[in-house]
PDB file of C-alpha atoms in Angstrom:
ATOM      1  CA  GLY A   1     -67.349-115.068  29.193  1.00 56.00           C
ATOM      2  CA  ALA A   2     -66.575-118.010  27.285  1.00 84.00           C
ATOM      3  CA  GLY A   3     -64.574-120.756  28.426  1.00 93.00           C
ATOM      4  CA  VAL A   4     -61.758-123.062  26.551  1.00 96.00           C
ATOM      5  CA  SER A   5     -62.554-124.271  24.289  1.00 97.00           C
ATOM      6  CA  GLN A   6     -61.494-126.979  21.620  1.00 97.00           C
ATOM      7  CA  THR A   7     -61.534-128.649  18.024  1.00 97.00           C
ATOM      8  CA  PRO A   8     -62.446-131.020  17.236  1.00 97.00           C
ATOM      9  CA  SER A   9     -64.856-132.640  19.878  1.00 96.00           C
ATOM     10  CA  ASN A  10     -63.938-136.042  18.249  1.00 96.00           C
ATOM     11  CA  LYS A  11     -61.260-136.922  15.903  1.00 97.00           C
ATOM     12  CA  VAL A  12     -60.947-140.595  14.410  1.00 98.00           C
ATOM     13  CA  THR A  13     -57.862-141.752  12.589  1.00 97.00           C
ATOM     14  CA  GLU A  14     -56.023-145.044  10.922  1.00 97.00           C
ATOM     15  CA  LYS A  15     -52.685-146.237  12.653  1.00 97.00           C
ATOM     16  CA  GLY A  16     -49.655-144.775  11.153  1.00 97.00           C
ATOM     17  CA  LYS A  17     -51.437-141.483  11.065  1.00 98.00           C
ATOM     18  CA  TYR A  18     -51.144-137.639  12.684  1.00 98.00           C
ATOM     19  CA  VAL A  19     -53.814-136.002  13.587  1.00 98.00           C
ATOM     20  CA  GLU A  20     -52.975-131.786  15.065  1.00 98.00           C
ATOM     21  CA  LEU A  21     -55.774-130.825  18.347  1.00 98.00           C
ATOM     22  CA  ARG A  22     -56.401-127.323  19.283  1.00 98.00           C
ATOM     23  CA  CYS A  23     -56.315-125.600  22.350  1.00 98.00           C
ATOM     24  CA  ASP A  24     -58.754-121.701  22.434  1.00 98.00           C
ATOM     25  CA  PRO A  25     -58.500-120.806  25.978  1.00 97.00           C
ATOM     26  CA  ILE A  26     -59.730-118.584  28.649  1.00 96.00           C
ATOM     27  CA  SER A  27     -58.653-114.760  27.439  1.00 94.00           C
ATOM     28  CA  GLY A  28     -56.114-113.584  29.219  1.00 91.00           C
ATOM     29  CA  HIS A  29     -55.061-116.777  30.939  1.00 94.00           C
ATOM     30  CA  THR A  30     -51.360-117.062  30.331  1.00 93.00           C
ATOM     31  CA  ALA A  31     -50.805-120.399  31.697  1.00 93.00           C
ATOM     32  CA  LEU A  32     -52.432-123.682  29.614  1.00 95.00           C
ATOM     33  CA  TYR A  33     -52.940-127.568  30.429  1.00 95.00           C
ATOM     34  CA  TRP A  34     -52.309-130.398  28.948  1.00 97.00           C
ATOM     35  CA  TYR A  35     -53.687-133.462  30.207  1.00 96.00           C
ATOM     36  CA  ARG A  36     -55.016-137.411  27.864  1.00 96.00           C
ATOM     37  CA  GLN A  37     -57.902-139.149  30.141  1.00 95.00           C
ATOM     38  CA  SER A  38     -58.299-143.026  29.162  1.00 92.00           C
ATOM     39  CA  LEU A  39     -61.760-144.647  30.129  1.00 87.00           C
ATOM     40  CA  GLY A  40     -61.974-144.959  34.050  1.00 84.00           C
ATOM     41  CA  GLN A  41     -59.030-142.515  35.514  1.00 88.00           C
ATOM     42  CA  GLY A  42     -58.459-139.861  36.158  1.00 90.00           C
ATOM     43  CA  PRO A  43     -56.334-136.939  33.543  1.00 93.00           C
ATOM     44  CA  GLU A  44     -52.775-137.169  33.324  1.00 93.00           C
ATOM     45  CA  PHE A  45     -50.384-134.402  33.447  1.00 92.00           C
ATOM     46  CA  LEU A  46     -48.933-134.564  29.351  1.00 96.00           C
ATOM     47  CA  ILE A  47     -47.189-130.791  28.682  1.00 95.00           C
ATOM     48  CA  TYR A  48     -47.782-126.618  30.701  1.00 93.00           C
ATOM     49  CA  PHE A  49     -46.977-123.490  29.260  1.00 94.00           C
ATOM     50  CA  GLN A  50     -46.818-120.006  30.255  1.00 92.00           C
ATOM     51  CA  GLY A  51     -46.760-117.988  27.512  1.00 91.00           C
ATOM     52  CA  THR A  52     -45.482-119.852  24.725  1.00 94.00           C
ATOM     53  CA  GLY A  53     -43.045-121.485  26.394  1.00 92.00           C
ATOM     54  CA  ALA A  54     -43.346-124.776  26.881  1.00 92.00           C
ATOM     55  CA  ALA A  55     -42.157-124.618  31.197  1.00 89.00           C
ATOM     56  CA  ASP A  56     -43.235-128.181  31.829  1.00 90.00           C
ATOM     57  CA  ASP A  57     -43.656-131.126  29.338  1.00 93.00           C
ATOM     58  CA  SER A  58     -42.442-133.939  31.475  1.00 91.00           C
ATOM     59  CA  GLY A  59     -45.770-136.101  30.962  1.00 93.00           C
ATOM     60  CA  LEU A  60     -45.473-136.143  27.467  1.00 96.00           C
ATOM     61  CA  PRO A  61     -45.511-140.071  26.975  1.00 95.00           C
ATOM     62  CA  ASN A  62     -41.917-139.825  24.128  1.00 94.00           C
ATOM     63  CA  ASP A  63     -41.431-137.712  21.395  1.00 95.00           C
ATOM     64  CA  ARG A  64     -44.453-138.553  18.992  1.00 97.00           C
ATOM     65  CA  PHE A  65     -46.085-136.551  21.130  1.00 98.00           C
ATOM     66  CA  PHE A  66     -45.229-132.183  20.347  1.00 97.00           C
ATOM     67  CA  ALA A  67     -47.854-128.980  21.260  1.00 98.00           C
ATOM     68  CA  VAL A  68     -46.255-125.130  20.362  1.00 97.00           C
ATOM     69  CA  ARG A  69     -47.862-122.165  20.828  1.00 97.00           C
ATOM     70  CA  PRO A  70     -46.671-119.595  18.982  1.00 95.00           C
ATOM     71  CA  GLU A  71     -47.564-116.969  19.588  1.00 94.00           C
ATOM     72  CA  GLY A  72     -48.983-117.963  23.924  1.00 92.00           C
ATOM     73  CA  SER A  73     -52.904-117.789  23.053  1.00 95.00           C
ATOM     74  CA  VAL A  74     -54.244-121.140  20.766  1.00 97.00           C
ATOM     75  CA  SER A  75     -52.501-124.246  21.183  1.00 98.00           C
ATOM     76  CA  THR A  76     -51.571-127.830  19.064  1.00 98.00           C
ATOM     77  CA  LEU A  77     -50.345-130.485  20.427  1.00 98.00           C
ATOM     78  CA  LYS A  78     -49.264-132.838  17.893  1.00 98.00           C
ATOM     79  CA  ILE A  79     -49.172-136.510  17.312  1.00 98.00           C
ATOM     80  CA  GLN A  80     -46.979-138.232  15.323  1.00 97.00           C
ATOM     81  CA  ARG A  81     -47.339-142.207  13.779  1.00 97.00           C
ATOM     82  CA  THR A  82     -49.978-142.851  16.394  1.00 98.00           C
ATOM     83  CA  GLU A  83     -50.650-145.930  17.841  1.00 97.00           C
ATOM     84  CA  ARG A  84     -53.934-147.651  18.438  1.00 96.00           C
ATOM     85  CA  GLY A  85     -52.870-146.811  21.807  1.00 96.00           C
ATOM     86  CA  ASP A  86     -52.908-143.073  22.143  1.00 97.00           C
ATOM     87  CA  SER A  87     -56.841-143.633  21.970  1.00 97.00           C
ATOM     88  CA  ALA A  88     -57.936-141.857  24.946  1.00 96.00           C
ATOM     89  CA  VAL A  89     -59.655-138.692  25.321  1.00 96.00           C
ATOM     90  CA  TYR A  90     -56.940-135.066  25.484  1.00 97.00           C
ATOM     91  CA  LEU A  91     -58.125-132.363  27.041  1.00 97.00           C
ATOM     92  CA  CYS A  92     -57.015-128.436  27.609  1.00 97.00           C
ATOM     93  CA  ALA A  93     -57.133-126.683  30.813  1.00 95.00           C
ATOM     94  CA  SER A  94     -55.503-123.153  31.638  1.00 94.00           C
ATOM     95  CA  SER A  95     -55.378-119.625  34.188  1.00 92.00           C
ATOM     96  CA  VAL A  96     -55.217-117.481  34.773  1.00 91.00           C
ATOM     97  CA  THR A  97     -51.276-117.634  36.130  1.00 84.00           C
ATOM     98  CA  GLY A  98     -48.790-120.412  36.349  1.00 78.00           C
ATOM     99  CA  PRO A  99     -48.145-123.222  39.498  1.00 74.00           C
ATOM    100  CA  PRO A 100     -48.346-123.104  43.007  1.00 70.00           C
ATOM    101  CA  TYR A 101     -51.467-120.694  43.174  1.00 71.00           C
ATOM    102  CA  ASN A 102     -53.309-121.803  39.772  1.00 82.00           C
ATOM    103  CA  GLU A 103     -57.121-122.357  39.853  1.00 89.00           C
ATOM    104  CA  GLN A 104     -57.313-124.541  36.377  1.00 91.00           C
ATOM    105  CA  PHE A 105     -60.342-124.821  34.234  1.00 93.00           C
ATOM    106  CA  PHE A 106     -60.918-126.984  31.367  1.00 94.00           C
ATOM    107  CA  GLY A 107     -62.203-127.803  28.245  1.00 96.00           C
ATOM    108  CA  PRO A 108     -64.384-129.789  26.821  1.00 94.00           C
ATOM    109  CA  GLY A 109     -62.378-132.432  25.686  1.00 96.00           C
ATOM    110  CA  THR A 110     -61.301-134.386  22.076  1.00 97.00           C
ATOM    111  CA  ARG A 111     -62.096-137.823  22.127  1.00 96.00           C
ATOM    112  CA  LEU A 112     -58.785-139.541  19.577  1.00 97.00           C
ATOM    113  CA  THR A 113     -60.394-142.468  18.962  1.00 97.00           C
ATOM    114  CA  VAL A 114     -57.049-144.562  16.349  1.00 97.00           C
ATOM    115  CA  LEU A 115     -58.189-147.633  15.208  1.00 96.00           C
TER     116      LEU A 115
ATOM    117  CA  GLY B   1     -44.479-137.389  44.648  1.00 84.00           C
ATOM    118  CA  ILE B   2     -47.628-136.658  46.355  1.00 88.00           C
ATOM    119  CA  GLN B   3     -50.135-139.340  46.920  1.00 93.00           C
ATOM    120  CA  VAL B   4     -53.777-138.801  46.559  1.00 96.00           C
ATOM    121  CA  GLU B   5     -56.410-140.934  48.023  1.00 97.00           C
ATOM    122  CA  GLN B   6     -60.315-140.182  47.300  1.00 98.00           C
ATOM    123  CA  SER B   7     -62.988-143.203  48.768  1.00 98.00           C
ATOM    124  CA  PRO B   8     -65.491-143.982  48.675  1.00 98.00           C
ATOM    125  CA  PRO B   9     -64.799-145.324  45.345  1.00 97.00           C
ATOM    126  CA  ASP B  10     -68.463-145.821  44.580  1.00 97.00           C
ATOM    127  CA  LEU B  11     -71.880-144.334  45.576  1.00 97.00           C
ATOM    128  CA  ILE B  12     -75.116-145.282  45.455  1.00 97.00           C
ATOM    129  CA  LEU B  13     -77.578-142.451  46.685  1.00 96.00           C
ATOM    130  CA  GLN B  14     -81.499-142.080  46.452  1.00 97.00           C
ATOM    131  CA  GLU B  15     -82.595-138.694  45.551  1.00 97.00           C
ATOM    132  CA  GLY B  16     -82.193-135.724  48.040  1.00 97.00           C
ATOM    133  CA  ALA B  17     -79.718-137.981  49.998  1.00 97.00           C
ATOM    134  CA  ASN B  18     -76.595-136.663  51.985  1.00 97.00           C
ATOM    135  CA  SER B  19     -73.564-136.677  50.896  1.00 96.00           C
ATOM    136  CA  THR B  20     -69.792-136.975  51.970  1.00 97.00           C
ATOM    137  CA  LEU B  21     -66.776-137.867  49.804  1.00 98.00           C
ATOM    138  CA  ARG B  22     -63.494-137.571  51.676  1.00 98.00           C
ATOM    139  CA  CYS B  23     -60.030-136.678  50.148  1.00 98.00           C
ATOM    140  CA  ASN B  24     -56.585-137.428  51.267  1.00 98.00           C
ATOM    141  CA  PHE B  25     -53.815-136.608  50.352  1.00 97.00           C
ATOM    142  CA  SER B  26     -49.850-137.594  51.926  1.00 95.00           C
ATOM    143  CA  ASP B  27     -47.998-134.189  51.801  1.00 92.00           C
ATOM    144  CA  SER B  28     -48.188-129.821  52.435  1.00 90.00           C
ATOM    145  CA  VAL B  29     -50.257-128.351  48.956  1.00 89.00           C
ATOM    146  CA  ASN B  30     -51.081-124.653  48.901  1.00 86.00           C
ATOM    147  CA  ASN B  31     -53.626-126.022  45.118  1.00 90.00           C
ATOM    148  CA  LEU B  32     -56.566-128.057  45.900  1.00 95.00           C
ATOM    149  CA  GLN B  33     -59.711-128.659  43.655  1.00 96.00           C
ATOM    150  CA  TRP B  34     -62.692-130.890  43.309  1.00 98.00           C
ATOM    151  CA  PHE B  35     -64.795-131.746  40.030  1.00 97.00           C
ATOM    152  CA  HIS B  36     -66.969-132.807  38.967  1.00 97.00           C
ATOM    153  CA  GLN B  37     -66.910-134.867  35.340  1.00 95.00           C
ATOM    154  CA  ASN B  38     -70.993-134.742  33.681  1.00 89.00           C
ATOM    155  CA  PRO B  39     -71.527-138.536  32.623  1.00 85.00           C
ATOM    156  CA  TRP B  40     -70.334-136.517  28.125  1.00 84.00           C
ATOM    157  CA  GLY B  41     -67.090-136.279  29.833  1.00 87.00           C
ATOM    158  CA  GLN B  42     -67.019-132.318  30.867  1.00 89.00           C
ATOM    159  CA  LEU B  43     -65.002-131.245  34.107  1.00 91.00           C
ATOM    160  CA  ILE B  44     -66.536-128.542  36.118  1.00 93.00           C
ATOM    161  CA  ASN B  45     -64.640-127.060  38.477  1.00 93.00           C
ATOM    162  CA  LEU B  46     -67.126-127.136  42.095  1.00 96.00           C
ATOM    163  CA  PHE B  47     -64.371-125.637  44.043  1.00 96.00           C
ATOM    164  CA  TYR B  48     -60.278-124.218  44.381  1.00 94.00           C
ATOM    165  CA  ILE B  49     -60.618-124.865  48.205  1.00 96.00           C
ATOM    166  CA  PRO B  50     -56.681-125.380  49.870  1.00 93.00           C
ATOM    167  CA  SER B  51     -57.649-124.466  53.217  1.00 94.00           C
ATOM    168  CA  GLY B  52     -60.678-123.231  54.939  1.00 96.00           C
ATOM    169  CA  THR B  53     -64.854-123.331  53.863  1.00 98.00           C
ATOM    170  CA  LYS B  54     -66.730-122.293  50.964  1.00 97.00           C
ATOM    171  CA  GLN B  55     -70.526-123.101  50.699  1.00 97.00           C
ATOM    172  CA  ASN B  56     -71.630-122.327  46.524  1.00 96.00           C
ATOM    173  CA  GLY B  57     -75.224-123.697  47.484  1.00 97.00           C
ATOM    174  CA  ARG B  58     -75.560-127.438  47.795  1.00 97.00           C
ATOM    175  CA  LEU B  59     -72.455-127.889  47.213  1.00 98.00           C
ATOM    176  CA  SER B  60     -70.274-127.139  50.049  1.00 98.00           C
ATOM    177  CA  ALA B  61     -66.674-128.485  50.771  1.00 98.00           C
ATOM    178  CA  THR B  62     -63.394-127.842  53.260  1.00 98.00           C
ATOM    179  CA  THR B  63     -60.100-128.494  53.666  1.00 97.00           C
ATOM    180  CA  VAL B  64     -58.060-128.822  56.472  1.00 97.00           C
ATOM    181  CA  ALA B  65     -54.411-128.528  55.549  1.00 93.00           C
ATOM    182  CA  THR B  66     -52.167-129.635  58.842  1.00 94.00           C
ATOM    183  CA  GLU B  67     -54.161-132.505  58.435  1.00 96.00           C
ATOM    184  CA  ARG B  68     -54.118-133.353  54.443  1.00 97.00           C
ATOM    185  CA  TYR B  69     -57.521-134.129  53.757  1.00 98.00           C
ATOM    186  CA  SER B  70     -60.984-131.910  52.058  1.00 98.00           C
ATOM    187  CA  LEU B  71     -64.240-132.974  51.850  1.00 98.00           C
ATOM    188  CA  LEU B  72     -66.921-131.959  49.590  1.00 98.00           C
ATOM    189  CA  TYR B  73     -70.583-132.119  51.052  1.00 98.00           C
ATOM    190  CA  ILE B  74     -73.116-133.008  48.798  1.00 97.00           C
ATOM    191  CA  SER B  75     -77.047-132.385  50.148  1.00 97.00           C
ATOM    192  CA  SER B  76     -80.278-132.952  48.946  1.00 97.00           C
ATOM    193  CA  SER B  77     -79.058-135.429  46.018  1.00 97.00           C
ATOM    194  CA  GLN B  78     -81.063-134.745  42.420  1.00 96.00           C
ATOM    195  CA  THR B  79     -79.983-136.807  39.526  1.00 95.00           C
ATOM    196  CA  THR B  80     -77.598-134.325  38.051  1.00 94.00           C
ATOM    197  CA  ASP B  81     -75.008-134.764  40.383  1.00 96.00           C
ATOM    198  CA  SER B  82     -74.579-138.472  39.709  1.00 95.00           C
ATOM    199  CA  GLY B  83     -71.223-138.500  37.407  1.00 95.00           C
ATOM    200  CA  VAL B  84     -67.688-139.057  38.992  1.00 97.00           C
ATOM    201  CA  TYR B  85     -65.845-136.451  40.688  1.00 98.00           C
ATOM    202  CA  PHE B  86     -62.234-135.848  41.582  1.00 97.00           C
ATOM    203  CA  CYS B  87     -60.441-133.954  44.109  1.00 97.00           C
ATOM    204  CA  ALA B  88     -56.725-132.376  42.903  1.00 95.00           C
ATOM    205  CA  VAL B  89     -54.289-131.233  44.361  1.00 93.00           C
ATOM    206  CA  GLY B  90     -50.578-129.364  43.159  1.00 89.00           C
ATOM    207  CA  ALA B  91     -47.744-128.044  45.064  1.00 82.00           C
ATOM    208  CA  ASP B  92     -44.562-126.266  44.746  1.00 71.00           C
ATOM    209  CA  SER B  93     -42.827-128.943  43.824  1.00 58.00           C
ATOM    210  CA  ASN B  94     -45.632-129.995  40.927  1.00 62.00           C
ATOM    211  CA  TYR B  95     -46.640-127.914  38.136  1.00 66.00           C
ATOM    212  CA  GLN B  96     -49.472-130.314  37.271  1.00 79.00           C
ATOM    213  CA  LEU B  97     -52.097-130.968  38.774  1.00 87.00           C
ATOM    214  CA  ILE B  98     -52.394-134.647  41.124  1.00 90.00           C
ATOM    215  CA  TRP B  99     -55.519-136.504  41.085  1.00 93.00           C
ATOM    216  CA  GLY B 100     -57.518-139.433  43.415  1.00 95.00           C
ATOM    217  CA  ALA B 101     -59.264-142.322  41.432  1.00 94.00           C
ATOM    218  CA  GLY B 102     -62.351-140.350  41.516  1.00 96.00           C
ATOM    219  CA  THR B 103     -65.882-141.090  43.544  1.00 97.00           C
ATOM    220  CA  LYS B 104     -67.965-142.312  41.167  1.00 96.00           C
ATOM    221  CA  LEU B 105     -72.063-140.738  42.361  1.00 97.00           C
ATOM    222  CA  ILE B 106     -75.048-142.691  41.071  1.00 96.00           C
ATOM    223  CA  ILE B 107     -77.898-141.020  42.374  1.00 96.00           C
ATOM    224  CA  LYS B 108     -81.729-142.659  41.719  1.00 96.00           C
ATOM    225  CA  PRO B 109     -84.617-140.991  41.056  1.00 94.00           C
TER     226      PRO B 109
END
């Protein structure tokens, strides 16, 4: 079946602009995660959804970052007033159930560049 | 929180060689995954292995949970095995996966 998909694959924006990144999880997966990866480092956790609710948003760096999953499937990560430091690859993952016994499957990522 | 250490940080091998990558973790875990991040950035699941041994073709993995380490074995390396190998763990106290810094593997033809 289809894996996790993310759109767009690349996004270039100017400092101060608003961006939305979309994640389509594997069908039937109830848990969804957002991570951020900077060059040369491992992924950094941002937020975890179980169904429609954000069960853990402790990784969101500040209030410019927000994510939703209104119908328990597709999720959107929203970044307001983008800064150059937000440039990274944003990864989405999904799993059949939530933690702790959860094998996570990752999408191809969205490469965000803030000029 | 849990600390995850991977070794070696870098590994350069000739095609056909075998290799062992190690992942040490500082506390009990109930989720451990190995990933391969290819040169295009895609994270590919290799193993979900909180304990025991699994094999998939030329790759195998062993996790000894009581001693807090996991090993990934790659046999008869191919150039397509190049990339970064990540170990990531999860525990009751964490919703997110905690990641090691990765092992960068280069396979030369």
